[in-house]
GROMACS .gro file of C-alpha atoms in nm:
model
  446
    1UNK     CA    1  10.470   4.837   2.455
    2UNK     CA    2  10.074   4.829   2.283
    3UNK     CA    3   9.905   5.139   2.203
    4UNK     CA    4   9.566   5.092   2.054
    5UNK     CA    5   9.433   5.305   1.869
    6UNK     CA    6   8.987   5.302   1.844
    7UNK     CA    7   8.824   5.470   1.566
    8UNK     CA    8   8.479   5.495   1.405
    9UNK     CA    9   8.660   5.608   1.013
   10UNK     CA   10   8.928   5.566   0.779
   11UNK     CA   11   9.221   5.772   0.888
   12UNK     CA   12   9.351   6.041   0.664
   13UNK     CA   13   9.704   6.160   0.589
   14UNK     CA   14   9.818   5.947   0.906
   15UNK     CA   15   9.550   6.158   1.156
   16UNK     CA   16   9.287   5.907   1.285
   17UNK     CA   17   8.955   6.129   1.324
   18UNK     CA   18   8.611   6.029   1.441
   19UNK     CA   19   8.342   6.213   1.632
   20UNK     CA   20   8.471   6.078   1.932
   21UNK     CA   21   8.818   5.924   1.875
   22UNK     CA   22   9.017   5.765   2.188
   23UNK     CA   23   9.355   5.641   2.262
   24UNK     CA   24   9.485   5.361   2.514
   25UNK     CA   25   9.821   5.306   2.585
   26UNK     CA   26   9.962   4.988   2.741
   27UNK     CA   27  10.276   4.868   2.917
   28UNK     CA   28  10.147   4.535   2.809
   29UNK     CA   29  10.299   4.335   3.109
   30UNK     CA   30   9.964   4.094   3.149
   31UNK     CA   31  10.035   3.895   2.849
   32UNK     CA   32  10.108   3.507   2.798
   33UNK     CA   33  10.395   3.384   2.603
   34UNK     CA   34  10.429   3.081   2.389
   35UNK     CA   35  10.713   2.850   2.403
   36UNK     CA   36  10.706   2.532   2.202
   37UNK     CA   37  10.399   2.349   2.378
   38UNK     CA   38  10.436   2.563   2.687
   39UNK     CA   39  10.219   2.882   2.731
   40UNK     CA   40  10.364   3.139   3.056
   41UNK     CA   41  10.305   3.410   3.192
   42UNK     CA   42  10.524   3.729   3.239
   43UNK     CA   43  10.614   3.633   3.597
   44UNK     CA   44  10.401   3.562   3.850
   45UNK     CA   45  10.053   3.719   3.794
   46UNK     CA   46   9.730   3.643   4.059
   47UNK     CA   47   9.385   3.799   4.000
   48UNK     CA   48   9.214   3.934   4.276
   49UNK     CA   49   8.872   3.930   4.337
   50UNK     CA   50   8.847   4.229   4.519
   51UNK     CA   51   8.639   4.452   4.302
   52UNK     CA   52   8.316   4.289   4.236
   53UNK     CA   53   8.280   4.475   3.906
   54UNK     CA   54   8.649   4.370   3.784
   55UNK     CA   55   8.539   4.001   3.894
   56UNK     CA   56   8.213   3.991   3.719
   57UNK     CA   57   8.406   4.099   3.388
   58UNK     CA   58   8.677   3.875   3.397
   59UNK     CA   59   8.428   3.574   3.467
   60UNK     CA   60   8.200   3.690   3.154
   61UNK     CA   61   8.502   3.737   2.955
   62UNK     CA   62   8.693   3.374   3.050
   63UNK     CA   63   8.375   3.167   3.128
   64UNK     CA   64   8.512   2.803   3.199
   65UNK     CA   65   8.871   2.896   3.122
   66UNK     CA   66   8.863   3.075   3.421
   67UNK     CA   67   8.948   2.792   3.652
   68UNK     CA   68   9.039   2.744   4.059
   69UNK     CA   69   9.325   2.644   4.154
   70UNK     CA   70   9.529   2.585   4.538
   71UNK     CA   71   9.678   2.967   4.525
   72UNK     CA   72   9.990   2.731   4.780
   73UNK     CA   73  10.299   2.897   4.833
   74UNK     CA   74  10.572   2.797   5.008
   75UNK     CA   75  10.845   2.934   5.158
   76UNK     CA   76  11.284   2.804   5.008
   77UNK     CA   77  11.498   2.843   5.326
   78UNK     CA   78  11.802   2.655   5.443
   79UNK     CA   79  11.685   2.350   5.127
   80UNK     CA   80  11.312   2.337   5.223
   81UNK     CA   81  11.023   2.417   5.126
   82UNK     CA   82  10.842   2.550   5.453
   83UNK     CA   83  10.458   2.619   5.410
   84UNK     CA   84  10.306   3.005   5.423
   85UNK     CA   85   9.977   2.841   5.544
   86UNK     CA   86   9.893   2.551   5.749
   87UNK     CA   87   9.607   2.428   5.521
   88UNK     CA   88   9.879   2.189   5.362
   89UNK     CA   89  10.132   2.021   5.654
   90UNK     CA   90   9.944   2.195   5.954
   91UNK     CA   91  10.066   2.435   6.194
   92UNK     CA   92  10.436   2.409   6.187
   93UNK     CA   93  10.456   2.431   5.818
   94UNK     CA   94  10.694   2.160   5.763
   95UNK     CA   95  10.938   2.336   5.955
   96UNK     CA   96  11.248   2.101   6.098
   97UNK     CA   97  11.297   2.029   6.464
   98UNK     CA   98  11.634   2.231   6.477
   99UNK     CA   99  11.452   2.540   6.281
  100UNK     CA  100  11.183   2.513   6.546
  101UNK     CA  101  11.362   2.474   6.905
  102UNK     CA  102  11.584   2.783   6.748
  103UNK     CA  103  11.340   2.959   6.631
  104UNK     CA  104  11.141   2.941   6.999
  105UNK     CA  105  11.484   3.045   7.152
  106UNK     CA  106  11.476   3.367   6.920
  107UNK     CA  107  11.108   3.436   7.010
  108UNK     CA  108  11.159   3.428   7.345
  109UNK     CA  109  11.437   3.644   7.354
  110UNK     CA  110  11.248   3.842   7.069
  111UNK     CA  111  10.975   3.870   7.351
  112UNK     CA  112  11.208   3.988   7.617
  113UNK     CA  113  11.400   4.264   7.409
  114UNK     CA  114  11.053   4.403   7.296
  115UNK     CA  115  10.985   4.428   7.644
  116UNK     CA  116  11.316   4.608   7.758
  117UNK     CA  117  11.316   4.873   7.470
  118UNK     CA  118  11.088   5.052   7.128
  119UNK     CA  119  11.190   4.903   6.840
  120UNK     CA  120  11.359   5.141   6.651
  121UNK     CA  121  11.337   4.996   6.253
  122UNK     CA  122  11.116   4.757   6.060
  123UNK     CA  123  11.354   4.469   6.165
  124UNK     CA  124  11.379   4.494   6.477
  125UNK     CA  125  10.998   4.512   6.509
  126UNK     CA  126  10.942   4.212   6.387
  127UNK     CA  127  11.251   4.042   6.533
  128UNK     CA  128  11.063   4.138   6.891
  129UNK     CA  129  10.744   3.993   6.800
  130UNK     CA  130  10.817   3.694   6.605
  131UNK     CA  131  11.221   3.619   6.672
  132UNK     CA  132  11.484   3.622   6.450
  133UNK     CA  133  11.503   3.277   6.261
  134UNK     CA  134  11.095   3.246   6.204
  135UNK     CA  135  11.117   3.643   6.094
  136UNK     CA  136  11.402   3.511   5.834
  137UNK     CA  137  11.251   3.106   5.711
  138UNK     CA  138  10.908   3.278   5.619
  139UNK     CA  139  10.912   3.635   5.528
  140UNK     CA  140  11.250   3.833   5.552
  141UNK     CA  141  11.482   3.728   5.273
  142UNK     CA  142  11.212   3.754   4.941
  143UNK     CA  143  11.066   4.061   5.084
  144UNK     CA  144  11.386   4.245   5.098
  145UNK     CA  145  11.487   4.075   4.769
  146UNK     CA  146  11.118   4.234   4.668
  147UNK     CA  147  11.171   4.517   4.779
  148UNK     CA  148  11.488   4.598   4.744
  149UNK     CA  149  11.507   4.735   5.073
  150UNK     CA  150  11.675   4.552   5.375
  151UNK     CA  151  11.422   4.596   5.658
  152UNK     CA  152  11.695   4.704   5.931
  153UNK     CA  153  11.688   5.029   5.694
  154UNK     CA  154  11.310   5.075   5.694
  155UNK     CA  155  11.103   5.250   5.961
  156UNK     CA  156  10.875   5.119   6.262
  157UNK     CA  157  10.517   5.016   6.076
  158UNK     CA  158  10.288   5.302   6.116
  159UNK     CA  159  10.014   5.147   6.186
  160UNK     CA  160  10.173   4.916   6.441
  161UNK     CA  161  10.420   5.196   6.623
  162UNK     CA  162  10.141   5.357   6.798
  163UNK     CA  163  10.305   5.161   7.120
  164UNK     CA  164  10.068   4.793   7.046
  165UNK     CA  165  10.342   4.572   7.163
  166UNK     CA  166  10.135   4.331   7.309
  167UNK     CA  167  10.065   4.018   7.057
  168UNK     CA  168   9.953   3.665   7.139
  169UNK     CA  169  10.182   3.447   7.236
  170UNK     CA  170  10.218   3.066   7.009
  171UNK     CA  171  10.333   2.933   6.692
  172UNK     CA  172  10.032   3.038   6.510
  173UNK     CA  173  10.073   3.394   6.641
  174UNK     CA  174  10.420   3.373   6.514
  175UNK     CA  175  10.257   3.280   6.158
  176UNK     CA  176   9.982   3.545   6.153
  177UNK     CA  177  10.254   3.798   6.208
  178UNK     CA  178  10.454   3.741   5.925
  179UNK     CA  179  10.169   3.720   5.697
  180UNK     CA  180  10.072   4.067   5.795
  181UNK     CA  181  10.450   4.174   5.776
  182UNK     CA  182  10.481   4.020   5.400
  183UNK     CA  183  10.128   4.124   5.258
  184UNK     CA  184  10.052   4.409   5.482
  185UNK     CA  185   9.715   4.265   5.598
  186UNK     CA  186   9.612   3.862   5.647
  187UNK     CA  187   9.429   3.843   5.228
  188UNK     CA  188   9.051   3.819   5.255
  189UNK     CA  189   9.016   3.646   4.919
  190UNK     CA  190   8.960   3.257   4.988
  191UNK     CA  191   8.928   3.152   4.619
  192UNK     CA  192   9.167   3.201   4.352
  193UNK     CA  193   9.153   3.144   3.980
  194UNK     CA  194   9.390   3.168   3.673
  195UNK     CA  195   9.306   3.193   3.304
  196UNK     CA  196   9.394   2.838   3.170
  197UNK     CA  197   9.608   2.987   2.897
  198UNK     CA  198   9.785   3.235   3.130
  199UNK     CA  199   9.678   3.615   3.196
  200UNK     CA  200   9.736   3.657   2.819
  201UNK     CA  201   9.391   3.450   2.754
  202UNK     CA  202   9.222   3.685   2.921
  203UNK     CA  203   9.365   3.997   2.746
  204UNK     CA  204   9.355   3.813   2.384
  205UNK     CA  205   8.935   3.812   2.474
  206UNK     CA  206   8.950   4.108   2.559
  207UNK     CA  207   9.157   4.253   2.214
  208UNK     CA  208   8.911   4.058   2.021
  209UNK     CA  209   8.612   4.279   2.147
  210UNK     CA  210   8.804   4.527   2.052
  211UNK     CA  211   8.830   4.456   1.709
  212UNK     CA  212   8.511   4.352   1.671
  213UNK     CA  213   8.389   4.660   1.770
  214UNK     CA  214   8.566   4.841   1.478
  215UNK     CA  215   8.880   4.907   1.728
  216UNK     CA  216   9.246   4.858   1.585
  217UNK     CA  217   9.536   4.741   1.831
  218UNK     CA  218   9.892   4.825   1.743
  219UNK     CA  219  10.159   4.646   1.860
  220UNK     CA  220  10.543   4.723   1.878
  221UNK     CA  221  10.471   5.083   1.875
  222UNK     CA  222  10.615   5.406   2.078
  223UNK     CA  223  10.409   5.686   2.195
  224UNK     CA  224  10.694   5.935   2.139
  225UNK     CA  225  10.516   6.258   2.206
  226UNK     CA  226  10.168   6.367   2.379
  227UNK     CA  227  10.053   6.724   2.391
  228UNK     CA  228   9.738   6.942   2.413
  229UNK     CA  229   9.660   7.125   2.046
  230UNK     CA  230   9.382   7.442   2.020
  231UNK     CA  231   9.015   7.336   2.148
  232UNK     CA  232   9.141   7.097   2.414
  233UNK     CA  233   9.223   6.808   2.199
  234UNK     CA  234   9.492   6.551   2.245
  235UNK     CA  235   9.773   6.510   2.010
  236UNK     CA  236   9.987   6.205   2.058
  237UNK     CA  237  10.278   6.088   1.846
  238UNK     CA  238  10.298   5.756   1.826
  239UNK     CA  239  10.605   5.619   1.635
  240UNK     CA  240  10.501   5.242   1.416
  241UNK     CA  241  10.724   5.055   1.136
  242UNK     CA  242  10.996   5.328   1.123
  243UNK     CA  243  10.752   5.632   1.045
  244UNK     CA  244  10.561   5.886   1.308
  245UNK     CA  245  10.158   5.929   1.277
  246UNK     CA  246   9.993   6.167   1.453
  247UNK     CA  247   9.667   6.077   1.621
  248UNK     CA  248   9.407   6.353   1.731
  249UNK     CA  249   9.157   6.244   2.060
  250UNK     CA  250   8.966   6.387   2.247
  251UNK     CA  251   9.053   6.103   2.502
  252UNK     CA  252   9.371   5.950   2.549
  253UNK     CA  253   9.357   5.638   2.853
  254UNK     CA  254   9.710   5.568   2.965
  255UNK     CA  255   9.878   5.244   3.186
  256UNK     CA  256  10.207   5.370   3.171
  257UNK     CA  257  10.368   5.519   3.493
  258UNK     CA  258  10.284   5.857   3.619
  259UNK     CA  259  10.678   5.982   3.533
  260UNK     CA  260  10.668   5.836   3.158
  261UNK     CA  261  10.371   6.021   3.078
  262UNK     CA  262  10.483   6.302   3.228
  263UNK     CA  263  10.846   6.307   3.028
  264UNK     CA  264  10.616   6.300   2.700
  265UNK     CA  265  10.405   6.580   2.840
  266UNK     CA  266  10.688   6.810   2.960
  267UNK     CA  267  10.978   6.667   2.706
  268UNK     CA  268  11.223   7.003   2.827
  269UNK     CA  269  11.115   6.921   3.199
  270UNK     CA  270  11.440   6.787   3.438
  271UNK     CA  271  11.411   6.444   3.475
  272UNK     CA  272  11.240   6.304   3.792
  273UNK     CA  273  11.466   6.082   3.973
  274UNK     CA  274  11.237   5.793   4.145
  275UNK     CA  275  11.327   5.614   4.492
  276UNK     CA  276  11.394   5.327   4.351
  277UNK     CA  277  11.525   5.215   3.999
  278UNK     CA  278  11.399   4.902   3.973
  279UNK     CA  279  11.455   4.594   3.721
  280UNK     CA  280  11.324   4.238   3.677
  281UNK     CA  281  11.497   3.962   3.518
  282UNK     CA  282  11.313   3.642   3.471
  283UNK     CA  283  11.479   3.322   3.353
  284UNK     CA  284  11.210   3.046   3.245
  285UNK     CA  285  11.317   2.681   3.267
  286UNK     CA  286  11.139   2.447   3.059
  287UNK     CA  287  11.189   2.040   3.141
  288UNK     CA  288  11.032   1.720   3.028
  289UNK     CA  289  10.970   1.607   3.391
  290UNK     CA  290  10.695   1.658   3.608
  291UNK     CA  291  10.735   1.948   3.840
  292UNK     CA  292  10.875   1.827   4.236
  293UNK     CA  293  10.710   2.092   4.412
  294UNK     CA  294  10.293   2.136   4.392
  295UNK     CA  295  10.287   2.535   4.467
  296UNK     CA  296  10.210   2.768   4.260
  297UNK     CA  297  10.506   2.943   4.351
  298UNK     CA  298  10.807   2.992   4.611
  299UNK     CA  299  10.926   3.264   4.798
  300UNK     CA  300  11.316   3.263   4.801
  301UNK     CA  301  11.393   3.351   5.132
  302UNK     CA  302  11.720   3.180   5.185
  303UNK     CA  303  11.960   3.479   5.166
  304UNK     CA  304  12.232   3.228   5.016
  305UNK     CA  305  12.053   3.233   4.680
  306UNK     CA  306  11.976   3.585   4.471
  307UNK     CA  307  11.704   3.486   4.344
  308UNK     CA  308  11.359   3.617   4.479
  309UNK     CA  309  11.102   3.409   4.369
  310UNK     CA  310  11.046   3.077   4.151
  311UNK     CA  311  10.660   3.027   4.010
  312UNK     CA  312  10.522   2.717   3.897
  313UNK     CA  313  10.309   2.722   3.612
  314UNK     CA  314  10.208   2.384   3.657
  315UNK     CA  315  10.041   2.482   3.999
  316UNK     CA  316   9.767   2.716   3.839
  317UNK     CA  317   9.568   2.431   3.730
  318UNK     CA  318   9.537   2.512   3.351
  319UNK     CA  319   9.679   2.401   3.019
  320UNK     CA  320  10.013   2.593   3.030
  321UNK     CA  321  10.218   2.315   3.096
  322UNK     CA  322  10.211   1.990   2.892
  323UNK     CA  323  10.136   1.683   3.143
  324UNK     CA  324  10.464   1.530   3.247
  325UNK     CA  325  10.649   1.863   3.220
  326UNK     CA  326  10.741   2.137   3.429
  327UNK     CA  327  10.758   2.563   3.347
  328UNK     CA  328  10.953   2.720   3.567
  329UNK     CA  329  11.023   3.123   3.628
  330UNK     CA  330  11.312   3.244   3.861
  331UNK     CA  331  11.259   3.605   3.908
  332UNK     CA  332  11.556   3.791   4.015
  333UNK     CA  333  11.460   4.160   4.181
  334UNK     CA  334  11.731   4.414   4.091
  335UNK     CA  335  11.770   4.749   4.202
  336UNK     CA  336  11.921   5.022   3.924
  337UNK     CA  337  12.251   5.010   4.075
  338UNK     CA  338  12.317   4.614   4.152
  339UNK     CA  339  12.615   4.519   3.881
  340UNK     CA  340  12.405   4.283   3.801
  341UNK     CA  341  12.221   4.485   3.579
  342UNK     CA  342  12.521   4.535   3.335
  343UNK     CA  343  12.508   4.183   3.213
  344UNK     CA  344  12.308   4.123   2.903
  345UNK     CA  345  12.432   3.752   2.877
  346UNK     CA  346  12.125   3.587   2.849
  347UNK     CA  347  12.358   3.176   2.914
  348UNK     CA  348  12.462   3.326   3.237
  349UNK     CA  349  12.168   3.441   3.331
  350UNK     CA  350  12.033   3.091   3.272
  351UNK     CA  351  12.300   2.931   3.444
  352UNK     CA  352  12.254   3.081   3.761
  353UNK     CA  353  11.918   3.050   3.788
  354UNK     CA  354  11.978   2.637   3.695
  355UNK     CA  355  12.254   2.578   3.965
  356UNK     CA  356  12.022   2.762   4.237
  357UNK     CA  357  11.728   2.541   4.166
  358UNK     CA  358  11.943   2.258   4.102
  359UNK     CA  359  12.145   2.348   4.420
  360UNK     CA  360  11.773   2.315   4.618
  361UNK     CA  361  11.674   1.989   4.442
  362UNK     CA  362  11.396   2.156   4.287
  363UNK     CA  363  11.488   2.041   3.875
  364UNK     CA  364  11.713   1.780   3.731
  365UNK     CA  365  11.963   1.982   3.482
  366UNK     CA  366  11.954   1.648   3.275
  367UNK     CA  367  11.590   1.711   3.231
  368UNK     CA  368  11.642   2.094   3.068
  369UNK     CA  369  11.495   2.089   2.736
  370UNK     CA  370  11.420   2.475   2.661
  371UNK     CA  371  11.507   2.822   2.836
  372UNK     CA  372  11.530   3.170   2.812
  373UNK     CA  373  11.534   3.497   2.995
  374UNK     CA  374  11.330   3.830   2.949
  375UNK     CA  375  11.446   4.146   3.118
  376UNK     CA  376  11.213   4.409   3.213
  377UNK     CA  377  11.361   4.774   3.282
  378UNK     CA  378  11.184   5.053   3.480
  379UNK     CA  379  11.006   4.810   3.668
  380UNK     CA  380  10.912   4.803   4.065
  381UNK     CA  381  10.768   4.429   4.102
  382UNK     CA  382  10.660   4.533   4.458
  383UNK     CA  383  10.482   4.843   4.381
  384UNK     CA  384  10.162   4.942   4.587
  385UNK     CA  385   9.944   5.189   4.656
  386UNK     CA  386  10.135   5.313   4.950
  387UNK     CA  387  10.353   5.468   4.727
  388UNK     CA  388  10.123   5.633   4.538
  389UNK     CA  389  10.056   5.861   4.859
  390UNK     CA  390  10.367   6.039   4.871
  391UNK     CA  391  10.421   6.402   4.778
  392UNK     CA  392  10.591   6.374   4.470
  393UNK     CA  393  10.332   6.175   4.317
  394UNK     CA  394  10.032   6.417   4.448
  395UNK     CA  395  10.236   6.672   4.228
  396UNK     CA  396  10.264   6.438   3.934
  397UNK     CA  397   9.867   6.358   3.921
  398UNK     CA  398   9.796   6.760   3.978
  399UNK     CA  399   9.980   6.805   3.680
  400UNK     CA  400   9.802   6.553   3.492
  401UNK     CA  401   9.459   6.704   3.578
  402UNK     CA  402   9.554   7.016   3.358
  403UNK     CA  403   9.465   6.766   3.085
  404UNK     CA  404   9.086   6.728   3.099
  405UNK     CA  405   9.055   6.448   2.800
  406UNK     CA  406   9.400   6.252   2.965
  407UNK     CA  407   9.248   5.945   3.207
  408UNK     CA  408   9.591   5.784   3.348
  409UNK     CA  409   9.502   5.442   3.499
  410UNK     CA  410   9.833   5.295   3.613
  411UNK     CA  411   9.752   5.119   3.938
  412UNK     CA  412   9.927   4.858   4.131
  413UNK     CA  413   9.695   4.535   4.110
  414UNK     CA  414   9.529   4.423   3.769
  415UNK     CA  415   9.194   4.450   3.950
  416UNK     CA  416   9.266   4.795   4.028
  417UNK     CA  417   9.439   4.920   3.703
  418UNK     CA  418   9.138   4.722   3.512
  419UNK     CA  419   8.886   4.941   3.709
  420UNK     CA  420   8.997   5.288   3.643
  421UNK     CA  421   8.981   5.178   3.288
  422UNK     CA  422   8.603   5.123   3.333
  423UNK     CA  423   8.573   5.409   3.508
  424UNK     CA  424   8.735   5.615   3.232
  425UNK     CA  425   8.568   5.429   2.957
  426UNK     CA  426   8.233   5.527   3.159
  427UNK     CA  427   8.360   5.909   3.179
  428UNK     CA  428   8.467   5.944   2.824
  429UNK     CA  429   8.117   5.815   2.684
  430UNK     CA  430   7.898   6.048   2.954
  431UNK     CA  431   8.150   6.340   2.896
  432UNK     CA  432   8.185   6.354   3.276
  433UNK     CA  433   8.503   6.244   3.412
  434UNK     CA  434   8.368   6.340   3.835
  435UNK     CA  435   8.322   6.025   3.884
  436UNK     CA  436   8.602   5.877   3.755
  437UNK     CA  437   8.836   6.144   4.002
  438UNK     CA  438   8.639   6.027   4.279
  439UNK     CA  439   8.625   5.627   4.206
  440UNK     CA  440   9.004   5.575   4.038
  441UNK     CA  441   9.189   5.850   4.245
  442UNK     CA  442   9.523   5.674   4.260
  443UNK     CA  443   9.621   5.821   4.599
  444UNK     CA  444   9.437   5.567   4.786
  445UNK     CA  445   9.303   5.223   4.819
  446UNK     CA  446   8.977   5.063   4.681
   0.00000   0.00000   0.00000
């Protein structure tokens, strides 16, 4: 974690005090990481451009190192690659002969049970409207890997259940469907760019306004404790190099989850259990061959294989990868009770994730010159803004509120998480934080 600390004097007796002191506090998950002559980033990572005031920033932040790049993505099932748009290999997506006569048999019959009977669970939905094989070659495997949900356990889409059975029939009907299955809506964004240096370029630009500005950033330090002292004030606790300082501000802007910062808040509190546990394990493979795939990443669909996805930073059109070489991640998705997650062996985590690319012909093992795996606890890859909605979290943010000077801008999205930061940079200075309820409530979409 990253907790910087902004200040306008010299702190005294470990208290940081200023007319106007402020505090952010990061999870620091948008970061790049340097390996030898490689440069990744944490995962996958895409910038959106759906908030024109998060896209301006970014562009006069990165400039030319802000650079396009083919946003492909394919599809891993039964060995192939199979195409998520038909921009590349047109319409049938590279998709074999056998996949495609069985996959119109499914549709059909898909077509027929949808007419017979409601479908009564998020599988069988799409199972009616798009048949069982396509549903599982392009979307069904990673997003239930994603997820970590099986879809024969989720309910009916709501927005779909409303009795609109009726759909187009076609191949590229087919296509359209599971696009709005996996994403939740066909993406309006056409262009897509990627810091040349990784998502850590753009932060590092971003930390270096800070300083100049007379800001200090602290790294590899713990907010421990965060409470509310006489006159409104903020008192946070932050623990650095073995000791505890406490910081006074009137502000405090906070990325971490909605359930951390309430534990600090309300330390004797029960604990709130979450729906899901959630855990990422990434294993990076670094080779001194080109890469044998040109997407920017694959979704593992192939139920044979654990892993969920497999990003290629050689597809984002930058300078992370040296020319000739390939930078692979293999993200495994893990729920809080998978066995799995007992393992801390690092080799065998790296060994899996070789044999299942190797096993897919998508890296020579002969080739392997570097690897390593990260682990990230507590977090929910697939989180959205859906699941901000829900009751538990409306309780969470009404509890929040009680602390006027306490702007908490975890969001799903970079776009969106960089924008209530704006917005609370814009309330702290005009001592008016209305806007920034209204603009960055968390309970819905932009």
């Amino acid at each position: 974690m990253a907790y910087c600390c902004t200040r306008s004097k010299a702190p005294s007796a470990g208290r940081l005090s200023s007319s106007r002191p402020a505090i952010s506090s990061s999870a620091g998950r948008r970061r790049s990481i340097r390996r030898g002559e490689f440069v990744v980033d944490l995962g996958r990572k895409e910038l959106y451009t759906r908030i024109s005031e998060i896209d301006r920033l970014w562009n006069a932040v990165l400039g030319a190192a802000y650079r396009p790049y083919p946003h492909r993505v394919g599809s891993l099932f039964g060995g192939r690659i199979l195409e998520l748009s038909g921009r590349d290999r047109g319409p049938l997506r590279g998709m074999p002969p056998q996949l495609l006569c069985a996959g119109g048999i499914d549709l059909i019959r898909g077509w027929i049970d949808g007419a017979i009977r409601r479908p009564d669970s998020y599988e069988r939905f799409w199972h009616q409207r798009v048949g069982r094989r396509f549903s599982h070659a392009l979307a069904q495997g990673y997003w239930e890997k994603f997820r970590g949900q099986p879809w024969h356990a989720l309910p009916v889409p709501e927005a779909l259940a409303g009795g609109e059975q009726r759909v187009s029939h076609g191949f590229a009907a087919v296509v359209q469907s599971l696009q709005l299955a996996a994403r939740g809506g066909v993406s309006r964004q056409h262009s897509w760019r990627h810091p040349a240096l990784g998502t850590g370029q753009l932060t590092d630009r971003l930390a270096a306004r800070v300083r100049e500005g007379g800001g200090e950033i602290w790294l590899n330090a713990e907010l421990i404790a965060l409470e509310r002292s006489d006159g409104g004030r903020l008192l946070a606790t932050i623990r650095r190099k073995g000791a505890n300082l406490t910081c006074r501000a009137e502000a405090v802007i906070s990325s971490l989850t909605p359930e951390s910062l309430d534990a600090l808040m309300r330390p004797n509190a029960p604990d709130i259990v979450t729906r899901h546990k959630r855990a990422v394990m990434l294993v990076y493979l670094f080779l001194n061959a080109p890469p044998r795939f040109p997407h920017a990443w694959l979704e593992v669909n192939d139920p044979a294989f654990r892993a969920g996805r497999i990003s290629n930073y050689a597809g984002f059109n930058g300078d992370m990868v040296p020319p000739g070489h390939s930078a692979l991640c293999v993200d495994y998705f893990l729920n809080g009770d998978d066995p799995l997650l007992r393992s801390n062996n690092d080799p065998a985590w790296i060994a899996q994730a070789l044999a299942e690319c190797s096993a897919n012909d998508l890296i020579d093992p002969d080739r392997l010159i570097d690897a390593m795996a990260i682990r990230l606890d507590r977090c929910n890859a697939a989180a959205s803004w859906r699941e901000e909605q829900d009751s538990a979290r409306t309780d969470l943010y009404d509890r929040l509120t009680a602390y006027p000077g306490l702007f908490h801008v975890h969001r799903p999205g970079a776009d969106w998480a960089s924008f209530a930061g704006l917005c609370a940079a814009k309330a702290i200075l005009t001592q008016d934080r209305k806007d920034f309820d209204r603009r960055a409530d968390p309970g819905r979409s932009y």
